[in-house]
Amino acid sequence: MAATSGSVRLQRCIVSPAGRHSASLIFLHGSGDSGQGLRTWIKQVLNQELTFQHIKIIYPTAPPRPYTPMKGGISSVWFDRLKISNDCPEHLESINVMCQVLTDLIDDEVKSGIKKNRILVGGFSMGGCMAMHLAYRNHQDVAGVFALSSFLNKTSAVYQAVRESDGVLPELFQCHGAADELVLHSWGEETNSMLKSLGVSTKFHSFPGIYHELSKPELEKLKSWILTKLPGEMERQSE
């Protein structure tokens, strides 16, 4: 590996819960963005901050690295890839290094008293892909995974890990704009169908007229799903 766990400490933007912290959400940005950038974008789309009574939101920032689709230019990306396509090999070396780095983030939450089954991981675009690698290959005991406008390559190592798993896998929540021209809607659908066929419980929501972007209906749906996976004290008592 080019880096080891602990050699990179990610910058992170934190939104604290309004009440007692009993669950955590790790939200990964898309390529070239930052944790603060994603937080601001969500706030603009919703016209308010995404906050919860009991859930801490962590928006980490990917460290800058050379990115092949930008002809080797430096960008804040979670991993490298040959091109933005579902039909090429994954750059597993960079993905595996980042899984290690993001594991430190999960470990920090566990050390602070949050159980793994009270942690959600997800992201937008490349962030959603990174979250699927992180959860399905390394942390199959998290509460769930979400991927917005995201996809996995046809021969993804995620599929192999899921095939080899004999435990209960976290549920996958996906949203995708039907008019997305960068990450095709069909790539997201194919990812969902493949994981479903391998035994993952999945949800897939299509949004007509939405491009490669976040939308208010999508974020409202995501918020509802988050609360079903990470209920607060009152909801858990009534179950």
mmCIF file of C-alpha atoms in Angstrom:
data_model
loop_
_atom_site.group_PDB
_atom_site.id
_atom_site.type_symbol
_atom_site.label_atom_id
_atom_site.label_comp_id
_atom_site.label_asym_id
_atom_site.label_seq_id
_atom_site.Cartn_x
_atom_site.Cartn_y
_atom_site.Cartn_z
ATOM 1 C CA MET A 1 0.000 0.000 0.000
ATOM 2 C CA ALA A 2 1.154 3.513 -0.767
ATOM 3 C CA ALA A 3 -0.024 4.774 2.638
ATOM 4 C CA THR A 4 -0.790 3.187 5.951
ATOM 5 C CA SER A 5 -3.631 3.754 8.349
ATOM 6 C CA GLY A 6 -2.866 6.669 10.614
ATOM 7 C CA SER A 7 -0.496 8.391 8.163
ATOM 8 C CA VAL A 8 -3.366 10.504 6.809
ATOM 9 C CA ARG A 9 -5.795 12.317 9.087
ATOM 10 C CA LEU A 10 -8.697 13.663 7.111
ATOM 11 C CA GLN A 11 -9.952 17.206 7.493
ATOM 12 C CA ARG A 12 -13.563 17.005 8.570
ATOM 13 C CA CYS A 13 -16.526 19.311 8.862
ATOM 14 C CA ILE A 14 -18.848 18.339 11.751
ATOM 15 C CA VAL A 15 -22.538 19.109 12.290
ATOM 16 C CA SER A 16 -23.313 18.257 15.907
ATOM 17 C CA PRO A 17 -26.686 16.829 16.922
ATOM 18 C CA ALA A 18 -29.143 19.192 18.584
ATOM 19 C CA GLY A 19 -29.559 16.779 21.497
ATOM 20 C CA ARG A 20 -27.717 13.755 22.915
ATOM 21 C CA HIS A 21 -25.344 12.104 20.423
ATOM 22 C CA SER A 22 -26.381 8.452 19.918
ATOM 23 C CA ALA A 23 -25.585 7.819 16.218
ATOM 24 C CA SER A 24 -23.206 9.048 13.490
ATOM 25 C CA LEU A 25 -23.403 9.633 9.738
ATOM 26 C CA ILE A 26 -20.330 9.832 7.478
ATOM 27 C CA PHE A 27 -21.198 11.724 4.259
ATOM 28 C CA LEU A 28 -18.548 11.611 1.493
ATOM 29 C CA HIS A 29 -18.351 14.330 -1.173
ATOM 30 C CA GLY A 30 -17.945 13.878 -4.932
ATOM 31 C CA SER A 31 -14.693 14.345 -6.888
ATOM 32 C CA GLY A 32 -13.056 17.755 -6.590
ATOM 33 C CA ASP A 33 -15.320 18.898 -3.744
ATOM 34 C CA SER A 34 -14.712 19.122 0.017
ATOM 35 C CA GLY A 35 -16.572 18.267 3.204
ATOM 36 C CA GLN A 36 -17.410 21.944 3.755
ATOM 37 C CA GLY A 37 -18.441 22.273 0.091
ATOM 38 C CA LEU A 38 -20.872 19.354 0.353
ATOM 39 C CA ARG A 39 -22.341 20.676 3.594
ATOM 40 C CA THR A 40 -22.894 24.104 1.980
ATOM 41 C CA TRP A 41 -24.426 22.561 -1.173
ATOM 42 C CA ILE A 42 -26.911 20.516 0.889
ATOM 43 C CA LYS A 43 -27.822 23.630 2.886
ATOM 44 C CA GLN A 44 -28.487 25.550 -0.357
ATOM 45 C CA VAL A 45 -30.663 22.746 -1.790
ATOM 46 C CA LEU A 46 -32.704 22.275 1.415
ATOM 47 C CA ASN A 47 -32.725 25.993 2.329
ATOM 48 C CA GLN A 48 -31.560 24.862 5.765
ATOM 49 C CA GLU A 49 -28.812 22.828 7.424
ATOM 50 C CA LEU A 50 -29.197 19.040 7.381
ATOM 51 C CA THR A 51 -29.366 18.320 11.126
ATOM 52 C CA PHE A 52 -30.766 15.699 13.474
ATOM 53 C CA GLN A 53 -31.641 15.617 17.149
ATOM 54 C CA HIS A 54 -29.348 12.650 17.911
ATOM 55 C CA ILE A 55 -27.127 12.082 14.829
ATOM 56 C CA LYS A 56 -23.711 13.683 14.362
ATOM 57 C CA ILE A 57 -22.884 14.311 10.671
ATOM 58 C CA ILE A 58 -19.246 14.063 9.595
ATOM 59 C CA TYR A 59 -18.278 15.536 6.206
ATOM 60 C CA PRO A 60 -14.622 14.542 5.627
ATOM 61 C CA THR A 61 -12.483 15.983 2.815
ATOM 62 C CA ALA A 62 -10.494 13.690 0.514
ATOM 63 C CA PRO A 63 -6.767 14.464 0.480
ATOM 64 C CA PRO A 64 -5.455 15.950 -2.804
ATOM 65 C CA ARG A 65 -3.933 13.416 -5.211
ATOM 66 C CA PRO A 66 -3.190 13.064 -8.943
ATOM 67 C CA TYR A 67 -6.401 12.138 -10.816
ATOM 68 C CA THR A 68 -6.120 10.370 -14.174
ATOM 69 C CA PRO A 69 -9.410 11.684 -15.714
ATOM 70 C CA MET A 70 -7.892 15.192 -15.226
ATOM 71 C CA LYS A 71 -4.681 14.102 -17.048
ATOM 72 C CA GLY A 72 -2.948 13.614 -13.690
ATOM 73 C CA GLY A 73 -3.995 16.999 -12.297
ATOM 74 C CA ILE A 74 -4.274 17.279 -8.506
ATOM 75 C CA SER A 75 -7.801 16.987 -7.120
ATOM 76 C CA SER A 76 -9.573 16.136 -3.855
ATOM 77 C CA VAL A 77 -10.712 12.636 -4.799
ATOM 78 C CA TRP A 78 -11.198 9.480 -2.729
ATOM 79 C CA PHE A 79 -9.351 7.304 -5.251
ATOM 80 C CA ASP A 80 -7.978 7.306 -8.776
ATOM 81 C CA ARG A 81 -9.623 5.744 -11.834
ATOM 82 C CA LEU A 82 -8.717 5.311 -15.471
ATOM 83 C CA LYS A 83 -11.883 7.039 -16.667
ATOM 84 C CA ILE A 84 -15.467 7.747 -15.586
ATOM 85 C CA SER A 85 -16.943 4.516 -16.908
ATOM 86 C CA ASN A 86 -18.421 1.349 -15.452
ATOM 87 C CA ASP A 87 -16.528 -0.745 -17.982
ATOM 88 C CA CYS A 88 -12.895 -0.461 -16.845
ATOM 89 C CA PRO A 89 -10.863 -1.970 -13.982
ATOM 90 C CA GLU A 90 -10.972 -0.318 -10.546
ATOM 91 C CA HIS A 91 -7.850 1.380 -9.189
ATOM 92 C CA LEU A 92 -7.874 -0.885 -6.151
ATOM 93 C CA GLU A 93 -4.593 0.310 -4.656
ATOM 94 C CA SER A 94 -5.924 3.838 -4.080
ATOM 95 C CA ILE A 95 -9.379 2.547 -3.028
ATOM 96 C CA ASN A 96 -7.832 0.209 -0.439
ATOM 97 C CA VAL A 97 -5.635 2.950 1.023
ATOM 98 C CA MET A 98 -8.677 5.189 1.453
ATOM 99 C CA CYS A 99 -10.723 2.368 3.028
ATOM 100 C CA GLN A 100 -7.955 2.196 5.625
ATOM 101 C CA VAL A 101 -7.990 5.970 6.217
ATOM 102 C CA LEU A 102 -11.807 6.092 6.487
ATOM 103 C CA THR A 103 -11.718 3.149 8.894
ATOM 104 C CA ASP A 104 -9.924 5.487 11.313
ATOM 105 C CA LEU A 105 -12.955 7.792 11.101
ATOM 106 C CA ILE A 106 -15.308 4.920 11.991
ATOM 107 C CA ASP A 107 -12.962 3.800 14.788
ATOM 108 C CA ASP A 108 -13.005 7.331 16.251
ATOM 109 C CA GLU A 109 -16.799 7.164 16.513
ATOM 110 C CA VAL A 110 -16.689 3.705 18.118
ATOM 111 C CA LYS A 111 -14.089 4.937 20.641
ATOM 112 C CA SER A 112 -16.426 7.821 21.521
ATOM 113 C CA GLY A 113 -19.128 5.284 22.469
ATOM 114 C CA ILE A 114 -21.129 4.926 19.231
ATOM 115 C CA LYS A 115 -21.773 1.306 18.219
ATOM 116 C CA LYS A 116 -21.036 0.250 14.626
ATOM 117 C CA ASN A 117 -24.721 -0.551 14.060
ATOM 118 C CA ARG A 118 -25.449 3.112 14.844
ATOM 119 C CA ILE A 119 -23.172 4.420 12.069
ATOM 120 C CA LEU A 120 -24.275 5.102 8.481
ATOM 121 C CA VAL A 121 -21.876 5.699 5.580
ATOM 122 C CA GLY A 122 -22.721 7.189 2.208
ATOM 123 C CA GLY A 123 -21.956 9.852 -0.316
ATOM 124 C CA PHE A 124 -22.564 11.654 -3.570
ATOM 125 C CA SER A 125 -21.116 10.359 -6.866
ATOM 126 C CA MET A 126 -17.550 9.111 -6.191
ATOM 127 C CA GLY A 127 -18.343 9.429 -2.456
ATOM 128 C CA GLY A 128 -21.164 6.897 -2.803
ATOM 129 C CA CYS A 129 -18.862 4.455 -4.592
ATOM 130 C CA MET A 130 -16.245 4.901 -1.837
ATOM 131 C CA ALA A 131 -18.914 4.275 0.812
ATOM 132 C CA MET A 132 -19.935 0.990 -0.864
ATOM 133 C CA HIS A 133 -16.306 -0.184 -0.853
ATOM 134 C CA LEU A 134 -15.882 0.898 2.770
ATOM 135 C CA ALA A 135 -19.036 -0.836 4.036
ATOM 136 C CA TYR A 136 -19.390 -3.969 1.920
ATOM 137 C CA ARG A 137 -15.676 -4.862 1.873
ATOM 138 C CA ASN A 138 -14.571 -3.670 5.340
ATOM 139 C CA HIS A 139 -17.476 -2.814 7.653
ATOM 140 C CA GLN A 140 -20.455 -5.053 6.958
ATOM 141 C CA ASP A 141 -21.824 -4.331 10.444
ATOM 142 C CA VAL A 142 -22.686 -0.643 9.864
ATOM 143 C CA ALA A 143 -26.350 0.413 9.957
ATOM 144 C CA GLY A 144 -26.644 1.072 6.223
ATOM 145 C CA VAL A 145 -25.118 2.591 3.092
ATOM 146 C CA PHE A 146 -26.398 5.336 0.789
ATOM 147 C CA ALA A 147 -25.174 6.257 -2.682
ATOM 148 C CA LEU A 148 -26.475 9.318 -4.564
ATOM 149 C CA SER A 149 -25.717 9.480 -8.324
ATOM 150 C CA SER A 150 -23.157 6.682 -7.868
ATOM 151 C CA PHE A 151 -22.130 3.430 -9.517
ATOM 152 C CA LEU A 152 -19.752 0.475 -9.235
ATOM 153 C CA ASN A 153 -17.631 -0.860 -12.086
ATOM 154 C CA LYS A 154 -18.929 -4.066 -13.707
ATOM 155 C CA THR A 155 -16.123 -6.154 -12.140
ATOM 156 C CA SER A 156 -16.080 -4.307 -8.797
ATOM 157 C CA ALA A 157 -14.323 -5.865 -5.812
ATOM 158 C CA VAL A 158 -17.497 -4.986 -3.873
ATOM 159 C CA TYR A 159 -19.418 -7.706 -5.737
ATOM 160 C CA GLN A 160 -16.729 -10.251 -4.862
ATOM 161 C CA ALA A 161 -16.829 -9.302 -1.158
ATOM 162 C CA VAL A 162 -20.628 -9.557 -1.074
ATOM 163 C CA ARG A 163 -20.533 -12.959 -2.800
ATOM 164 C CA GLU A 164 -18.124 -14.251 -0.160
ATOM 165 C CA SER A 165 -20.082 -12.860 2.790
ATOM 166 C CA ASP A 166 -22.248 -15.180 4.864
ATOM 167 C CA GLY A 167 -23.571 -12.566 7.279
ATOM 168 C CA VAL A 168 -26.348 -9.981 7.146
ATOM 169 C CA LEU A 169 -25.318 -7.098 4.890
ATOM 170 C CA PRO A 170 -26.227 -3.430 5.412
ATOM 171 C CA GLU A 171 -29.142 -2.086 3.368
ATOM 172 C CA LEU A 172 -28.312 0.098 0.355
ATOM 173 C CA PHE A 173 -30.300 3.278 -0.375
ATOM 174 C CA GLN A 174 -29.711 4.758 -3.848
ATOM 175 C CA CYS A 175 -30.998 7.858 -5.626
ATOM 176 C CA HIS A 176 -30.217 8.810 -9.222
ATOM 177 C CA GLY A 177 -31.259 11.573 -11.589
ATOM 178 C CA ALA A 178 -32.806 10.116 -14.745
ATOM 179 C CA ALA A 179 -31.198 12.904 -16.828
ATOM 180 C CA ASP A 180 -27.659 12.369 -15.418
ATOM 181 C CA GLU A 181 -25.194 12.537 -18.330
ATOM 182 C CA LEU A 182 -21.968 12.113 -16.307
ATOM 183 C CA VAL A 183 -22.877 9.007 -14.289
ATOM 184 C CA LEU A 184 -25.592 7.356 -16.346
ATOM 185 C CA HIS A 185 -28.833 6.373 -14.623
ATOM 186 C CA SER A 186 -28.436 2.885 -16.124
ATOM 187 C CA TRP A 187 -25.055 2.476 -14.328
ATOM 188 C CA GLY A 188 -26.729 3.194 -10.983
ATOM 189 C CA GLU A 189 -29.583 0.798 -11.794
ATOM 190 C CA GLU A 190 -27.145 -1.925 -12.814
ATOM 191 C CA THR A 191 -25.202 -1.513 -9.541
ATOM 192 C CA ASN A 192 -28.436 -1.787 -7.569
ATOM 193 C CA SER A 193 -29.670 -4.853 -9.485
ATOM 194 C CA MET A 194 -26.338 -6.618 -9.107
ATOM 195 C CA LEU A 195 -26.153 -6.066 -5.347
ATOM 196 C CA LYS A 196 -29.792 -7.072 -4.967
ATOM 197 C CA SER A 197 -29.139 -10.311 -6.885
ATOM 198 C CA LEU A 198 -26.280 -11.027 -4.445
ATOM 199 C CA GLY A 199 -28.556 -10.712 -1.430
ATOM 200 C CA VAL A 200 -28.271 -7.043 -0.432
ATOM 201 C CA SER A 201 -31.526 -5.361 0.594
ATOM 202 C CA THR A 202 -31.740 -2.325 -1.704
ATOM 203 C CA LYS A 203 -33.868 0.726 -2.417
ATOM 204 C CA PHE A 204 -33.539 2.663 -5.696
ATOM 205 C CA HIS A 205 -35.247 6.004 -6.348
ATOM 206 C CA SER A 206 -35.205 7.664 -9.788
ATOM 207 C CA PHE A 207 -35.709 11.419 -10.190
ATOM 208 C CA PRO A 208 -36.962 12.540 -13.646
ATOM 209 C CA GLY A 209 -35.332 15.681 -15.050
ATOM 210 C CA ILE A 210 -32.500 15.640 -12.493
ATOM 211 C CA TYR A 211 -28.911 15.734 -13.783
ATOM 212 C CA HIS A 212 -25.694 14.937 -11.855
ATOM 213 C CA GLU A 213 -26.778 16.960 -8.851
ATOM 214 C CA LEU A 214 -28.508 16.906 -5.484
ATOM 215 C CA SER A 215 -32.206 17.744 -5.362
ATOM 216 C CA LYS A 216 -34.576 18.631 -2.533
ATOM 217 C CA PRO A 217 -36.939 15.627 -3.050
ATOM 218 C CA GLU A 218 -33.937 13.293 -3.034
ATOM 219 C CA LEU A 219 -32.477 14.761 0.175
ATOM 220 C CA GLU A 220 -35.901 14.657 1.881
ATOM 221 C CA LYS A 221 -36.194 10.958 0.976
ATOM 222 C CA LEU A 222 -32.677 10.346 2.231
ATOM 223 C CA LYS A 223 -33.443 12.104 5.520
ATOM 224 C CA SER A 224 -36.483 9.873 6.099
ATOM 225 C CA TRP A 225 -34.446 6.746 5.337
ATOM 226 C CA ILE A 226 -31.663 7.862 7.701
ATOM 227 C CA LEU A 227 -34.210 8.128 10.530
ATOM 228 C CA THR A 228 -35.525 4.608 9.845
ATOM 229 C CA LYS A 229 -31.959 3.224 10.074
ATOM 230 C CA LEU A 230 -30.847 5.394 13.014
ATOM 231 C CA PRO A 231 -33.976 6.056 15.087
ATOM 232 C CA GLY A 232 -33.766 8.351 18.107
ATOM 233 C CA GLU A 233 -34.409 7.292 21.701
ATOM 234 C CA MET A 234 -38.180 7.910 21.517
ATOM 235 C CA GLU A 235 -38.626 5.922 18.289
ATOM 236 C CA ARG A 236 -36.545 3.027 19.635
ATOM 237 C CA GLN A 237 -38.606 2.847 22.819
ATOM 238 C CA SER A 238 -41.835 2.619 20.799
ATOM 239 C CA GLU A 239 -40.564 -0.226 18.608
#
